[in-house]
Short mmCIF file of C-alpha atoms and ligand atoms in Angstrom, two decimals:
data_model
loop_
_atom_site.label_atom_id
_atom_site.label_comp_id
_atom_site.label_asym_id
_atom_site.label_seq_id
_atom_site.Cartn_x
_atom_site.Cartn_y
_atom_site.Cartn_z
CA MET A 23 4.92 15.67 -3.10
CA PRO A 24 2.55 15.78 -6.20
CA LEU A 25 1.54 12.82 -8.28
CA CYS A 26 4.21 11.90 -10.76
CA PRO A 27 4.00 12.14 -14.54
CA MET A 28 4.54 8.70 -15.95
CA ARG A 29 6.89 10.08 -18.68
CA GLN A 30 9.27 11.24 -16.09
CA MET A 31 9.08 7.98 -13.86
CA LEU A 32 9.83 5.81 -16.90
CA ASP A 33 12.55 8.17 -18.38
CA GLN A 34 14.29 7.86 -14.83
CA ALA A 35 14.00 4.08 -15.10
CA ARG A 36 15.30 4.07 -18.65
CA LYS A 37 18.27 5.97 -17.66
CA ARG A 38 19.06 3.93 -14.59
CA HIS A 39 18.12 0.50 -16.12
CA TYR A 40 15.45 -0.81 -13.79
CA GLY A 41 11.72 -1.69 -14.22
CA VAL A 42 8.67 -0.14 -12.67
CA GLY A 43 5.72 -2.37 -11.72
CA ALA A 44 2.30 -1.10 -12.75
CA TYR A 45 -0.23 -2.89 -10.45
CA ASN A 46 -3.92 -3.11 -11.12
CA VAL A 47 -6.44 -2.00 -8.45
CA ASN A 48 -10.06 -2.39 -7.67
CA ASN A 49 -10.53 -1.86 -4.12
CA MET A 50 -9.12 -0.32 -0.94
CA GLU A 51 -7.10 -3.37 0.27
CA GLN A 52 -5.29 -3.65 -3.10
CA ILE A 53 -4.48 0.02 -3.00
CA GLN A 54 -3.21 -0.16 0.59
CA ALA A 55 -1.07 -3.21 0.02
CA ILE A 56 0.65 -1.58 -3.18
CA ILE A 57 1.29 1.53 -1.53
CA GLY A 58 2.46 -0.29 1.66
CA ALA A 59 4.87 -2.25 -0.46
CA ALA A 60 6.15 1.01 -2.19
CA GLY A 61 6.76 2.52 1.29
CA GLU A 62 8.42 -0.40 2.71
CA THR A 63 10.82 -0.78 -0.30
CA GLN A 64 11.05 3.02 -1.06
CA SER A 65 9.92 2.40 -4.64
CA PRO A 66 8.38 4.67 -7.25
CA VAL A 67 5.08 2.96 -8.19
CA ILE A 68 2.46 2.93 -10.87
CA ILE A 69 -1.08 2.24 -9.57
CA GLN A 70 -3.45 1.40 -12.58
CA ALA A 71 -7.15 1.02 -13.08
CA SER A 72 -8.80 -0.74 -15.99
CA ARG A 73 -12.19 0.15 -17.57
CA GLY A 74 -13.52 -2.86 -15.53
CA ALA A 75 -12.09 -1.42 -12.35
CA LEU A 76 -13.57 2.15 -13.00
CA GLU A 77 -16.94 0.46 -13.62
CA TYR A 78 -16.73 -1.69 -10.63
CA THR A 79 -15.95 1.18 -8.40
CA ASN A 80 -18.22 3.75 -9.95
CA LEU A 81 -15.22 5.86 -10.76
CA ILE A 82 -15.43 8.21 -8.01
CA TYR A 83 -14.58 5.67 -5.26
CA LEU A 84 -11.40 4.62 -6.98
CA LYS A 85 -10.33 8.23 -7.37
CA HIS A 86 -10.68 8.89 -3.77
CA LEU A 87 -9.11 5.67 -2.65
CA MET A 88 -6.14 6.45 -4.83
CA ALA A 89 -6.13 9.98 -3.49
CA ALA A 90 -5.84 8.57 0.03
CA ALA A 91 -2.69 6.57 -0.92
CA VAL A 92 -1.10 9.54 -2.34
CA GLU A 93 -1.98 11.52 0.88
CA GLU A 94 -0.63 8.66 3.07
CA HIS A 95 2.68 8.56 1.19
CA PRO A 96 3.62 12.01 -0.04
CA GLU A 97 7.28 10.98 -0.04
CA LEU A 98 6.76 8.35 -2.87
CA PRO A 99 6.61 9.17 -6.61
CA ILE A 100 3.21 7.75 -7.66
CA VAL A 101 1.56 7.54 -11.05
CA LEU A 102 -2.12 7.01 -11.49
CA HIS A 103 -2.63 5.31 -14.80
CA LEU A 104 -5.65 4.28 -16.95
CA ASP A 105 -4.94 0.67 -18.17
CA HIS A 106 -6.28 -0.42 -21.54
CA GLY A 107 -8.27 2.64 -22.35
CA PRO A 108 -10.52 1.69 -25.16
CA ASN A 109 -11.27 5.21 -26.53
CA LEU A 110 -10.72 8.94 -26.26
CA LYS A 111 -13.80 9.31 -24.07
CA LEU A 112 -12.69 7.11 -21.33
CA CYS A 113 -9.07 8.58 -21.59
CA GLN A 114 -10.77 12.11 -21.09
CA GLU A 115 -12.65 10.88 -18.16
CA ALA A 116 -9.69 9.50 -16.42
CA ILE A 117 -7.86 12.65 -16.99
CA GLY A 118 -10.73 14.48 -15.53
CA LEU A 119 -10.53 12.27 -12.45
CA GLY A 120 -6.82 13.31 -12.01
CA PHE A 121 -4.98 10.50 -13.58
CA THR A 122 -1.35 11.41 -14.46
CA SER A 123 -1.32 8.84 -17.29
CA VAL A 124 -3.63 6.96 -19.68
CA MET A 125 -3.09 4.12 -21.96
CA ILE A 126 -5.14 4.08 -25.27
CA ASP A 127 -5.17 0.51 -26.48
CA GLY A 128 -5.30 1.43 -30.24
CA SER A 129 -4.33 -2.07 -31.43
CA ILE A 130 -7.96 -3.26 -30.99
CA ASP A 131 -11.08 -1.56 -32.04
CA TYR A 132 -13.10 -1.55 -28.86
CA ASP A 133 -15.78 0.69 -30.32
CA THR A 134 -17.17 -1.79 -32.93
CA LYS A 135 -20.69 -3.00 -32.19
CA THR A 136 -19.38 -6.67 -31.67
CA PRO A 137 -19.96 -8.90 -28.64
CA GLU A 138 -17.64 -8.35 -25.66
CA GLY A 139 -14.27 -9.98 -26.43
CA LYS A 140 -14.76 -10.07 -30.17
CA HIS A 141 -13.47 -6.61 -31.22
CA PRO A 142 -11.36 -6.66 -34.34
CA ALA A 143 -7.71 -5.53 -34.64
CA ARG A 144 -7.15 -2.12 -35.96
CA SER A 145 -4.98 -1.38 -38.88
CA PHE A 146 -1.58 0.37 -38.35
CA GLU A 147 -2.96 3.66 -39.78
CA ASP A 148 -6.06 3.57 -37.51
CA ASN A 149 -4.01 2.74 -34.50
CA ILE A 150 -1.86 5.98 -35.24
CA ARG A 151 -5.03 7.85 -35.66
CA VAL A 152 -6.80 6.90 -32.35
CA THR A 153 -3.50 7.08 -30.53
CA LYS A 154 -2.47 10.42 -31.74
CA GLU A 155 -5.87 11.82 -30.90
CA VAL A 156 -5.46 10.85 -27.37
CA VAL A 157 -1.82 12.10 -27.16
CA ASP A 158 -2.85 15.43 -28.56
CA TYR A 159 -5.59 15.70 -25.84
CA ALA A 160 -3.57 14.25 -22.86
CA HIS A 161 -0.57 16.37 -23.57
CA GLN A 162 -2.39 19.57 -23.30
CA PHE A 163 -2.91 18.71 -19.58
CA GLY A 164 0.73 17.30 -19.12
CA VAL A 165 -0.62 13.67 -18.91
CA SER A 166 1.45 11.03 -20.21
CA VAL A 167 0.24 8.49 -22.83
CA GLU A 168 0.94 4.75 -23.34
CA GLY A 169 0.09 3.18 -26.74
CA GLU A 170 0.32 -0.45 -28.05
CA LEU A 171 1.51 -2.12 -31.20
CA GLY A 172 0.68 -5.67 -31.80
CA THR A 173 -1.83 -7.70 -29.83
CA LEU A 174 -1.28 -9.81 -26.68
CA GLY A 175 -2.79 -13.13 -26.18
CA GLY A 176 -5.27 -13.57 -23.27
CA ILE A 177 -8.06 -11.09 -23.49
CA GLU A 178 -6.97 -9.93 -26.81
CA GLU A 179 -6.48 -13.46 -28.35
CA ASP A 180 -10.03 -14.32 -28.87
CA THR A 181 -10.80 -11.42 -31.01
CA HIS A 182 -11.36 -11.53 -34.78
CA THR A 183 -7.66 -11.46 -35.23
CA ASP A 184 -7.56 -15.15 -34.52
CA LYS A 185 -3.81 -15.04 -33.90
CA VAL A 186 -1.50 -13.03 -31.57
CA LEU A 187 0.38 -10.57 -33.60
CA LEU A 188 3.78 -9.69 -32.14
CA THR A 189 4.95 -6.20 -32.46
CA GLU A 190 6.72 -5.52 -35.88
CA PRO A 191 9.99 -3.77 -35.06
CA ALA A 192 10.08 -1.98 -38.43
CA GLN A 193 6.73 -0.22 -37.32
CA VAL A 194 7.92 1.09 -33.98
CA GLU A 195 10.04 4.13 -35.03
CA GLU A 196 7.11 5.44 -37.28
CA PHE A 197 4.45 4.82 -34.63
CA CYS A 198 6.32 6.71 -32.03
CA LYS A 199 7.37 9.50 -34.18
CA ARG A 200 3.87 10.08 -35.58
CA THR A 201 1.90 9.64 -32.29
CA GLY A 202 4.36 11.20 -29.83
CA VAL A 203 3.48 8.52 -27.23
CA ASP A 204 5.52 8.50 -24.02
CA ALA A 205 5.43 4.70 -23.61
CA LEU A 206 4.70 1.80 -25.99
CA ALA A 207 3.35 -1.59 -25.12
CA LEU A 208 5.17 -4.32 -27.02
CA ALA A 209 3.62 -7.66 -27.81
CA ILE A 210 6.31 -10.19 -27.23
CA GLY A 211 4.23 -13.35 -26.57
CA THR A 212 2.90 -12.63 -23.19
CA SER A 213 -0.93 -12.79 -22.43
CA HIS A 214 -3.24 -11.61 -19.60
CA GLY A 215 -4.35 -14.05 -17.00
CA ALA A 216 -3.11 -17.21 -15.34
CA TYR A 217 -2.69 -19.46 -18.26
CA LYS A 218 -0.12 -17.85 -20.35
CA PHE A 219 1.66 -20.90 -21.69
CA LYS A 220 0.66 -24.52 -22.34
CA HIS A 221 4.06 -26.19 -22.04
CA GLU A 222 7.01 -23.76 -21.16
CA PRO A 223 7.34 -19.92 -21.20
CA ILE A 224 8.41 -18.73 -24.74
CA LEU A 225 8.93 -15.08 -25.22
CA ALA A 226 10.29 -12.97 -28.15
CA LEU A 227 12.92 -11.26 -25.93
CA ASP A 228 15.03 -10.31 -29.03
CA LEU A 229 12.20 -8.25 -30.27
CA ILE A 230 12.74 -5.84 -27.39
CA SER A 231 16.29 -5.26 -28.25
CA GLU A 232 15.20 -4.72 -31.90
CA CYS A 233 12.52 -2.22 -30.93
CA ARG A 234 14.96 -0.35 -28.35
CA LYS A 235 17.20 0.47 -31.25
CA ARG A 236 14.44 1.99 -33.18
CA ALA A 237 12.91 4.24 -30.53
CA PRO A 238 15.59 4.99 -27.84
CA ASN A 239 13.68 7.80 -26.29
CA THR A 240 10.38 5.92 -25.77
CA SER A 241 9.65 3.67 -22.80
CA PHE A 242 8.54 0.17 -23.36
CA VAL A 243 5.88 -1.71 -21.66
CA MET A 244 5.37 -5.45 -20.93
CA HIS A 245 1.77 -6.50 -20.40
CA GLY A 246 0.88 -9.85 -19.06
CA SER A 247 3.91 -9.90 -16.84
CA SER A 248 2.56 -11.97 -13.88
CA SER A 249 4.73 -14.81 -12.75
CA VAL A 250 1.92 -17.04 -11.53
CA PRO A 251 3.94 -18.33 -8.69
CA GLN A 252 3.50 -21.98 -8.26
CA GLU A 253 3.49 -21.86 -4.52
CA LEU A 254 0.41 -19.50 -4.77
CA ILE A 255 -1.30 -21.88 -7.13
CA ALA A 256 -0.61 -24.80 -4.81
CA GLU A 257 -2.11 -22.79 -1.91
CA VAL A 258 -5.44 -21.87 -4.10
CA ASN A 259 -5.73 -25.55 -5.06
CA LYS A 260 -4.89 -26.91 -1.52
CA TYR A 261 -7.76 -24.71 -0.13
CA GLY A 262 -10.44 -25.83 -2.66
CA GLY A 263 -9.44 -23.93 -5.79
CA LYS A 264 -9.08 -25.46 -9.19
CA MET A 265 -6.37 -23.95 -11.36
CA PRO A 266 -4.48 -26.70 -13.01
CA GLY A 267 -1.86 -25.84 -15.51
CA ALA A 268 -1.61 -22.23 -14.56
CA MET A 269 1.64 -20.81 -15.80
CA GLY A 270 3.26 -17.34 -15.96
CA VAL A 271 6.47 -15.39 -16.95
CA PRO A 272 9.51 -16.40 -14.82
CA ILE A 273 11.04 -13.53 -12.96
CA SER A 274 14.34 -14.23 -14.76
CA SER A 275 12.65 -13.51 -18.08
CA ILE A 276 11.21 -10.11 -16.72
CA GLN A 277 14.76 -9.21 -15.59
CA GLU A 278 16.13 -10.07 -18.94
CA ALA A 279 13.33 -7.92 -20.56
CA VAL A 280 14.19 -5.03 -18.42
CA LYS A 281 18.00 -5.49 -19.41
CA ARG A 282 16.85 -5.37 -23.10
CA GLY A 283 14.64 -2.23 -22.73
CA ILE A 284 11.31 -2.73 -20.91
CA GLN A 285 10.57 -0.12 -18.41
CA LYS A 286 7.02 -0.68 -17.22
CA ILE A 287 5.82 -4.05 -16.09
CA ASN A 288 2.00 -4.81 -15.80
CA VAL A 289 0.83 -7.16 -13.03
CA ASP A 290 -2.63 -7.93 -12.19
CA THR A 291 -2.99 -11.67 -12.02
CA ASP A 292 -0.42 -12.38 -9.28
CA GLY A 293 -2.22 -9.94 -7.12
CA ARG A 294 -5.46 -11.73 -7.53
CA LEU A 295 -3.81 -15.05 -6.72
CA ALA A 296 -2.32 -13.82 -3.57
CA VAL A 297 -5.65 -12.33 -2.46
CA THR A 298 -7.57 -15.50 -3.40
CA ALA A 299 -5.02 -17.89 -1.92
CA ALA A 300 -5.12 -16.03 1.50
CA ILE A 301 -9.07 -15.90 1.60
CA ARG A 302 -9.38 -19.38 0.78
CA LYS A 303 -6.95 -20.40 3.51
CA VAL A 304 -9.05 -18.59 6.17
CA PHE A 305 -12.30 -19.95 4.83
CA THR A 306 -10.96 -23.51 4.94
CA GLU A 307 -9.20 -23.22 8.30
CA LYS A 308 -11.72 -21.12 10.05
CA PRO A 309 -15.15 -22.03 8.46
CA ALA A 310 -16.98 -20.16 11.37
CA GLU A 311 -15.21 -16.82 10.58
CA PHE A 312 -17.40 -14.27 9.06
CA ASP A 313 -15.74 -10.89 9.85
CA PRO A 314 -14.52 -9.67 6.46
CA ARG A 315 -11.57 -7.98 8.11
CA LYS A 316 -10.36 -11.31 9.22
CA TYR A 317 -9.89 -12.49 5.63
CA LEU A 318 -9.41 -9.22 3.77
CA GLY A 319 -6.65 -8.37 6.22
CA PRO A 320 -4.45 -11.47 5.69
CA ALA A 321 -5.14 -11.01 1.84
CA ARG A 322 -3.83 -7.42 2.02
CA ASP A 323 -0.78 -8.56 3.94
CA SER A 324 -0.07 -11.40 1.53
CA LEU A 325 -0.40 -8.97 -1.47
CA GLN A 326 1.94 -6.40 0.10
CA LYS A 327 4.53 -9.20 0.65
CA LEU A 328 4.21 -10.28 -2.93
CA ILE A 329 4.50 -6.69 -4.34
CA ALA A 330 7.43 -5.81 -2.18
CA SER A 331 9.32 -8.88 -3.46
CA LYS A 332 8.53 -7.76 -7.14
CA MET A 333 9.87 -4.30 -6.31
CA ARG A 334 13.02 -5.74 -5.26
CA ASP A 335 13.14 -8.28 -8.23
CA PHE A 336 12.48 -5.53 -10.72
CA GLY A 337 15.06 -3.21 -9.35
CA THR A 338 12.59 -0.45 -8.42
CA ALA A 339 13.43 -0.83 -4.72
CA GLY A 340 15.41 2.18 -3.31
CA HIS A 341 14.60 4.65 -6.22
CA ALA A 342 11.78 6.58 -4.50
CA GLY A 343 14.03 9.43 -3.58
CA ASP A 344 16.13 9.77 -6.78
CA TYR A 345 14.06 12.54 -8.12
CA LYS A 346 11.28 15.14 -7.43
CA PRO A 347 8.18 14.60 -9.45
CA LYS A 348 7.44 17.30 -12.10
CA SER A 349 4.11 19.10 -11.88
CA LEU A 350 1.61 18.39 -14.74
CA ARG A 351 1.91 22.07 -15.64
CA ALA A 352 5.70 21.71 -16.10
CA MET A 353 5.00 18.62 -18.31
CA LYS A 354 2.33 20.56 -20.34
CA ASN A 355 4.93 23.27 -21.00
CA LEU A 356 7.61 20.60 -21.98
CA TYR A 357 5.12 19.03 -24.49
CA ALA A 358 4.18 22.47 -25.87
CA LYS A 359 7.78 23.27 -26.52
CA GLN A 360 8.47 19.99 -28.16
CA ALA A 361 5.22 20.57 -30.50
CA ALA A 362 6.30 24.21 -31.45
CA PRO A 363 8.01 24.46 -34.91
CA ALA A 364 11.77 25.11 -34.86
CA GLN A 365 12.49 28.76 -35.18
O1 G3H B 411 -5.36 -5.91 -18.73
C1 G3H B 411 -6.05 -6.60 -18.12
C2 G3H B 411 -5.97 -6.35 -16.60
O2 G3H B 411 -5.72 -7.67 -15.92
C3 G3H B 411 -7.30 -5.84 -16.01
O3 G3H B 411 -8.41 -6.71 -15.90
O4 G3H B 411 -10.32 -5.73 -17.21
O5 G3H B 411 -10.56 -7.65 -15.35
O6 G3H B 411 -9.93 -5.33 -14.91
P1 G3H B 411 -9.87 -6.38 -15.90
P1 13P B 412 -1.29 -10.20 -15.98
O1 13P B 412 -2.62 -10.77 -16.14
O2 13P B 412 -0.13 -11.14 -16.31
O3 13P B 412 -1.04 -9.83 -14.49
O4 13P B 412 -1.20 -8.86 -16.79
C1 13P B 412 -1.80 -7.77 -16.33
C2 13P B 412 -1.78 -6.62 -17.35
O5 13P B 412 -1.08 -6.71 -18.49
C3 13P B 412 -2.59 -5.40 -17.05
O6 13P B 412 -2.59 -4.57 -18.12
ZN1 ZN B 413 -2.63 -5.42 -20.16
#
């Protein structure tokens, strides 16, 4: 089975009212755990790599590790996605590596000569311009594109914008029409990382319903969707970690978000927590252990367990066999037909 276009995977999820997790990867154990969980639960899955992940693995390693996952599980629909693509150049590189989907994060101007983490927000018009540029390029290859409207907290909150900008529903229809994005990340009050809320989780879930009405044929994405399970935080802290006050998005809120129109659910932090808790445990309980397989193995097992439970919670489990992935060539032809002026 070929890799799946993200457009098709999310269209299916939208029709059948479930969410698909997009899990970040940086190394072999994470990839094996994610694909293992997808096989165990028979779920379609999005494996995503950030710019940082591509730099960390020197691009080529990640490409081949991802290809190995696809080869091991040819029966599963799998999307390879670039997470938070900063510009057209990196999106082009990811497409060259064989990714079937890219995100252009046009809400932030990553190309300005400002220190890391201090990039300014882009204007609506500028976001449309850079996003459309990527859509025009990617669709020629049948590759899907995710854009973003509004800014998240977390990595985006310490930019010059000074405040988190929730997605403006009134802009959604125009943005989707003018850019042609396949998926749109909405800012509803989540943020990246393990410290999403100070007191209690507050999310603008109504905003999803508002946006859904305005763009019924575009799939929506929720970034910053880690739940920061308190049992994992307790494990991390028990074995020498220091993560007081960590808090995430409850699973019930994610399920509500899916009901209201979210299809893609981005998860990175929870995976990091599962890996860290497992490794800390081995290091504390077996201080003489020095074979990396003896701590990376349990970390991989713990991550697979966590992701399999998310696949069940998001409603993804059991949907792997629902459809046959379209080829990128078929997607390319579909996009070309849509773009052609009506006769
Ligand atoms: O969106 C953020 C993801 O968690 C990726 O994080 O840039 O540290 O790889 P990263
Ligand atoms: P978390 O930090 O909540 O896992 O979010 C990850 C994410 O949005 C990746 O794009
Ligand atoms: Zn994100």
